[in-house]
Short mmCIF file of C-alpha atoms in Angstrom, two decimals:
data_model
loop_
_atom_site.label_atom_id
_atom_site.label_comp_id
_atom_site.label_asym_id
_atom_site.label_seq_id
_atom_site.Cartn_x
_atom_site.Cartn_y
_atom_site.Cartn_z
CA MET V 1 -19.10 -8.07 -6.56
CA ARG V 2 -17.15 -10.91 -5.77
CA VAL V 3 -13.85 -11.16 -3.82
CA ARG V 4 -11.91 -14.57 -3.51
CA PRO V 5 -8.89 -14.94 -1.48
CA LEU V 6 -6.09 -16.54 -3.41
CA ASP V 7 -4.47 -19.25 -1.27
CA GLY V 8 -1.74 -21.74 -1.99
CA LEU V 9 0.93 -19.27 -2.82
CA PRO V 10 4.20 -20.37 -1.85
CA GLU V 11 6.34 -18.31 0.72
CA ILE V 12 7.56 -15.33 -1.28
CA ALA V 13 11.22 -14.51 -1.34
CA ALA V 14 13.31 -11.71 -3.01
CA GLY V 15 13.70 -12.30 -6.76
CA ASP V 16 10.35 -14.47 -7.06
CA PRO V 17 8.29 -13.91 -9.93
CA LEU V 18 5.38 -12.76 -8.06
CA GLY V 19 3.26 -11.88 -10.97
CA GLU V 20 3.74 -14.96 -12.56
CA LEU V 21 2.96 -17.24 -9.49
CA ILE V 22 -0.38 -15.13 -9.51
CA ALA V 23 -1.22 -15.70 -12.95
CA ALA V 24 -0.49 -19.50 -12.44
CA ALA V 25 -2.71 -19.76 -9.08
CA ALA V 26 -5.81 -17.46 -9.95
CA SER V 27 -5.79 -16.95 -13.80
CA PRO V 28 -7.22 -13.27 -13.36
CA GLN V 29 -8.96 -12.14 -16.45
CA ASP V 30 -9.07 -8.64 -18.26
CA ASP V 31 -12.19 -7.53 -16.45
CA GLU V 32 -10.89 -8.26 -12.73
CA ILE V 33 -8.87 -6.59 -10.20
CA VAL V 34 -6.06 -8.16 -8.33
CA VAL V 35 -5.29 -6.67 -4.83
CA VAL V 36 -1.80 -7.65 -3.56
CA SER V 37 -0.62 -7.07 -0.14
CA GLN V 38 2.30 -4.66 0.55
CA LYS V 39 4.24 -7.41 2.56
CA VAL V 40 4.26 -9.82 -0.50
CA ALA V 41 5.03 -7.32 -3.00
CA SER V 42 7.93 -5.90 -0.76
CA LYS V 43 9.28 -9.50 -0.04
CA ALA V 44 9.30 -10.28 -4.00
CA GLU V 45 11.38 -6.91 -4.31
CA GLY V 46 13.76 -7.66 -1.54
CA ARG V 47 12.47 -5.15 0.62
CA VAL V 48 13.38 -7.00 3.78
CA ARG V 49 15.76 -5.93 6.54
CA SER V 50 17.44 -7.42 9.44
CA LEU V 51 17.22 -5.18 12.61
CA SER V 52 20.53 -7.03 13.81
CA GLU V 53 22.28 -5.43 10.85
CA VAL V 54 21.28 -1.88 11.51
CA GLU V 55 23.44 0.53 13.36
CA PRO V 56 21.52 3.36 14.78
CA GLY V 57 22.69 6.81 14.52
CA GLU V 58 22.57 9.77 16.76
CA GLU V 59 19.10 11.01 15.78
CA ALA V 60 17.46 7.54 15.60
CA GLN V 61 18.71 7.21 19.01
CA ARG V 62 17.30 10.46 19.85
CA LEU V 63 14.06 9.62 18.41
CA ALA V 64 14.04 6.41 20.05
CA ALA V 65 14.40 7.66 23.52
CA GLN V 66 11.41 10.19 22.76
CA THR V 67 9.16 7.75 21.20
CA GLY V 68 10.03 4.38 23.17
CA LYS V 69 10.86 2.53 19.94
CA ASP V 70 13.66 0.31 18.86
CA PRO V 71 16.41 2.66 17.71
CA ARG V 72 17.24 0.42 15.01
CA MET V 73 13.75 0.44 13.52
CA VAL V 74 14.00 4.21 13.87
CA GLU V 75 17.01 4.31 11.72
CA LEU V 76 15.20 2.32 9.09
CA ALA V 77 12.23 4.61 9.23
CA LEU V 78 14.71 7.70 8.82
CA ALA V 79 16.41 6.24 5.78
CA GLU V 80 12.85 5.45 4.20
CA SER V 81 11.41 9.22 4.95
CA ARG V 82 11.72 12.41 3.75
CA ALA V 83 10.27 14.00 6.82
CA VAL V 84 9.26 13.14 10.37
CA ILE V 85 5.74 14.54 10.85
CA ARG V 86 5.18 13.67 14.22
CA ALA V 87 7.22 11.73 17.35
CA ALA V 88 5.88 11.22 20.50
CA PRO V 89 5.89 8.50 23.15
CA GLY V 90 4.66 5.38 21.07
CA VAL V 91 4.31 7.18 17.86
CA LEU V 92 6.44 8.20 14.99
CA ILE V 93 4.72 9.42 12.12
CA CYS V 94 6.89 9.86 8.71
CA GLU V 95 6.34 11.06 5.19
CA THR V 96 7.92 8.38 3.10
CA ASN V 97 10.29 9.06 0.19
CA ASP V 98 7.34 7.85 -1.89
CA GLY V 99 5.06 10.43 -0.36
CA TRP V 100 3.03 8.23 1.90
CA ILE V 101 2.50 9.58 5.44
CA CYS V 102 2.14 6.62 7.95
CA ALA V 103 3.61 5.21 11.15
CA ASN V 104 7.32 4.23 11.14
CA ALA V 105 7.24 4.87 7.68
CA GLY V 106 5.33 1.68 6.83
CA ILE V 107 8.08 -0.83 8.26
CA ASP V 108 6.40 -3.75 9.71
CA ALA V 109 7.65 -6.92 11.68
CA SER V 110 4.36 -8.80 11.26
CA ASN V 111 4.24 -11.97 8.99
CA THR V 112 7.86 -12.08 8.36
CA SER V 113 9.96 -15.25 8.68
CA GLY V 114 12.91 -14.26 11.03
CA GLU V 115 12.23 -12.61 14.71
CA ASP V 116 14.42 -9.80 13.70
CA GLU V 117 13.14 -9.35 10.41
CA VAL V 118 10.93 -6.43 9.08
CA THR V 119 9.77 -5.20 5.75
CA LEU V 120 9.78 -1.81 4.16
CA LEU V 121 7.26 -0.73 1.70
CA PRO V 122 8.31 -0.91 -2.09
CA GLU V 123 10.33 2.19 -3.03
CA ASP V 124 7.71 2.91 -5.89
CA ALA V 125 4.33 0.95 -5.37
CA ASP V 126 2.75 2.11 -8.55
CA ALA V 127 5.82 1.03 -10.25
CA SER V 128 5.37 -2.34 -8.54
CA ALA V 129 1.72 -2.31 -9.60
CA ARG V 130 2.83 -1.99 -13.38
CA ARG V 131 5.44 -4.43 -13.06
CA LEU V 132 3.21 -7.08 -11.65
CA ARG V 133 0.64 -6.35 -14.35
CA ALA V 134 3.21 -6.88 -17.23
CA GLU V 135 4.30 -9.96 -15.51
CA ILE V 136 0.64 -11.67 -15.55
CA LYS V 137 0.25 -10.56 -18.88
CA ALA V 138 3.45 -12.28 -20.03
CA GLN V 139 2.40 -15.54 -17.83
CA GLY V 140 -1.40 -15.75 -18.78
CA GLY V 141 -2.17 -13.27 -21.49
CA THR V 142 -4.37 -11.26 -19.59
CA SER V 143 -4.28 -7.64 -17.92
CA PRO V 144 -6.09 -7.32 -14.87
CA ALA V 145 -5.79 -4.15 -12.65
CA ILE V 146 -3.55 -4.37 -9.89
CA VAL V 147 -3.77 -2.56 -6.71
CA ILE V 148 -0.78 -2.79 -3.86
CA ALA V 149 -2.58 -2.33 -0.54
CA ASP V 150 -1.24 -1.63 3.07
CA SER V 151 -2.93 -1.04 6.52
CA PHE V 152 -2.86 2.63 7.51
CA GLY V 153 -4.09 4.18 10.74
CA ARG V 154 -6.44 7.43 10.17
CA PRO V 155 -6.18 10.72 11.87
CA TRP V 156 -9.26 11.26 14.10
CA ARG V 157 -10.32 7.49 13.93
CA LEU V 158 -9.42 4.21 15.88
CA GLY V 159 -8.62 1.32 13.96
CA GLN V 160 -6.71 0.56 10.65
CA ALA V 161 -7.97 0.07 7.26
CA ASP V 162 -6.43 -1.11 4.04
CA ILE V 163 -5.85 1.55 1.54
CA ALA V 164 -3.95 1.63 -2.12
CA ILE V 165 -0.48 2.74 -2.15
CA GLY V 166 0.12 1.55 -5.89
CA CYS V 167 -2.06 0.61 -8.60
CA ALA V 168 -2.14 0.10 -12.43
CA GLY V 169 -5.15 -0.43 -14.93
CA LEU V 170 -7.35 1.23 -12.67
CA ALA V 171 -8.24 4.87 -12.11
CA ALA V 172 -7.40 5.39 -8.31
CA LEU V 173 -9.79 8.36 -8.15
CA ASP V 174 -13.34 8.73 -9.42
CA ASP V 175 -13.81 12.82 -9.90
CA TRP V 176 -17.60 13.77 -9.68
CA ARG V 177 -16.58 17.59 -9.33
CA GLY V 178 -18.76 19.34 -11.69
CA ARG V 179 -21.51 16.51 -12.12
CA PRO V 180 -24.84 17.01 -10.64
CA ASP V 181 -25.99 15.22 -7.44
CA ALA V 182 -29.38 13.52 -7.25
CA GLY V 183 -31.16 17.24 -6.94
CA GLY V 184 -29.21 18.49 -10.16
CA ARG V 185 -26.93 20.58 -7.91
CA PRO V 186 -23.38 20.57 -9.17
CA LEU V 187 -20.66 18.60 -6.83
CA ALA V 188 -17.95 20.81 -5.83
CA ALA V 189 -15.19 18.61 -4.04
CA THR V 190 -16.54 14.71 -4.35
CA GLU V 191 -13.67 12.43 -5.58
CA ILE V 192 -14.13 8.85 -4.72
CA ALA V 193 -11.29 6.81 -3.69
CA LEU V 194 -12.06 4.01 -5.68
CA ALA V 195 -8.56 2.35 -5.24
CA ASP V 196 -8.97 2.50 -1.35
CA GLN V 197 -12.47 1.10 -1.29
CA ILE V 198 -11.17 -1.71 -3.36
CA SER V 199 -8.46 -2.26 -1.11
CA GLY V 200 -10.79 -2.36 2.01
CA ALA V 201 -13.03 -4.75 0.15
CA ALA V 202 -10.36 -7.23 -0.25
CA ASP V 203 -9.29 -6.78 3.17
CA LEU V 204 -12.74 -8.09 4.27
CA ALA V 205 -12.00 -11.61 2.62
CA ARG V 206 -8.77 -12.01 4.06
CA ASP V 207 -7.79 -12.37 8.01
CA LYS V 208 -4.57 -10.66 9.12
CA ASP V 209 -3.39 -14.04 10.13
CA SER V 210 -4.23 -15.86 7.04
CA SER V 211 -1.91 -17.13 4.31
CA ALA V 212 -3.62 -15.21 1.46
CA PRO V 213 -1.75 -12.08 0.66
CA VAL V 214 -3.67 -11.70 -2.73
CA ALA V 215 -7.35 -11.43 -3.41
CA VAL V 216 -9.10 -11.22 -6.90
CA ILE V 217 -12.06 -8.83 -7.28
CA SER V 218 -14.73 -9.61 -10.04
CA GLY V 219 -17.52 -7.72 -11.09
CA LEU V 220 -15.90 -4.36 -11.41
CA GLY V 221 -14.87 -4.71 -15.08
CA ASP V 222 -15.87 -1.30 -16.03
CA LEU V 223 -13.22 0.26 -13.65
CA VAL V 224 -10.42 -1.57 -15.38
CA THR V 225 -8.44 0.51 -17.92
CA ALA V 226 -6.23 -1.03 -21.03
CA ASP V 227 -3.56 1.71 -19.80
CA ASP V 228 -1.69 1.31 -16.60
CA GLY V 229 -2.65 5.23 -15.69
CA PRO V 230 -1.08 7.44 -13.37
CA GLY V 231 -1.20 5.07 -10.28
CA ALA V 232 -2.18 5.73 -6.65
CA LYS V 233 0.03 8.85 -6.08
CA VAL V 234 -2.81 10.96 -7.57
CA MET V 235 -4.48 10.46 -3.95
CA GLN V 236 -1.60 12.16 -2.07
CA ARG V 237 -2.65 15.50 -0.93
CA SER V 238 -0.45 18.29 -2.06
CA PRO V 239 1.59 20.37 0.68
CA GLY V 240 -0.49 23.28 -0.15
CA GLU V 241 -3.86 21.51 0.24
CA ASP V 242 -2.65 19.88 3.55
CA LEU V 243 -4.34 21.49 6.37
CA PHE V 244 -3.38 18.76 8.88
CA ARG V 245 0.14 18.74 9.68
#
């Protein structure tokens, strides 16, 4: 497996043809996987907001007082969420409208052009991945798999890791349930989070302060599928299986 970060992309703004730019800069092949940071995908989709234009409501102000966070950011987080999972000093964990459970509904102020600017997660990152794949095919004639990756914290573990919030042309989970282990015993619960592992591998080749929001992975062509597939949402744990809230 080889991971190569893609340098040289221009600063991306709303409406820019990100897939076409990736195709022109990297010429990804049918058997490669293109991992795109959430930040650059959000910028291309216009998912950037200025905190100076946000008027916090009563609930946002209450949660801001409870968490110590900027009430304008809290207001955006509430608008991007279907539920607040935890609110404590320094912590606001939300379930986003797209079903991801993360800090501040995924709203992030790093690597933005303005002092007051923040980025929101894509409204539907699986749709973002499918769109990028189609743009790359239209520009370069190939259909690499696409993964939209973002840094998430993890319960019970320090540090952040990149995970997939969207994908196309890749099975996000490799289901081993029912297959035998090395000793011939059937596996009962093993589902390998391929899209998350690929996101983490790409992140190893890109520093957080670099200007390389895209990485191309080769050597995993057997994982790339002709159809876009169901996306990354298949990795979301259903409420009936969620033992941790």
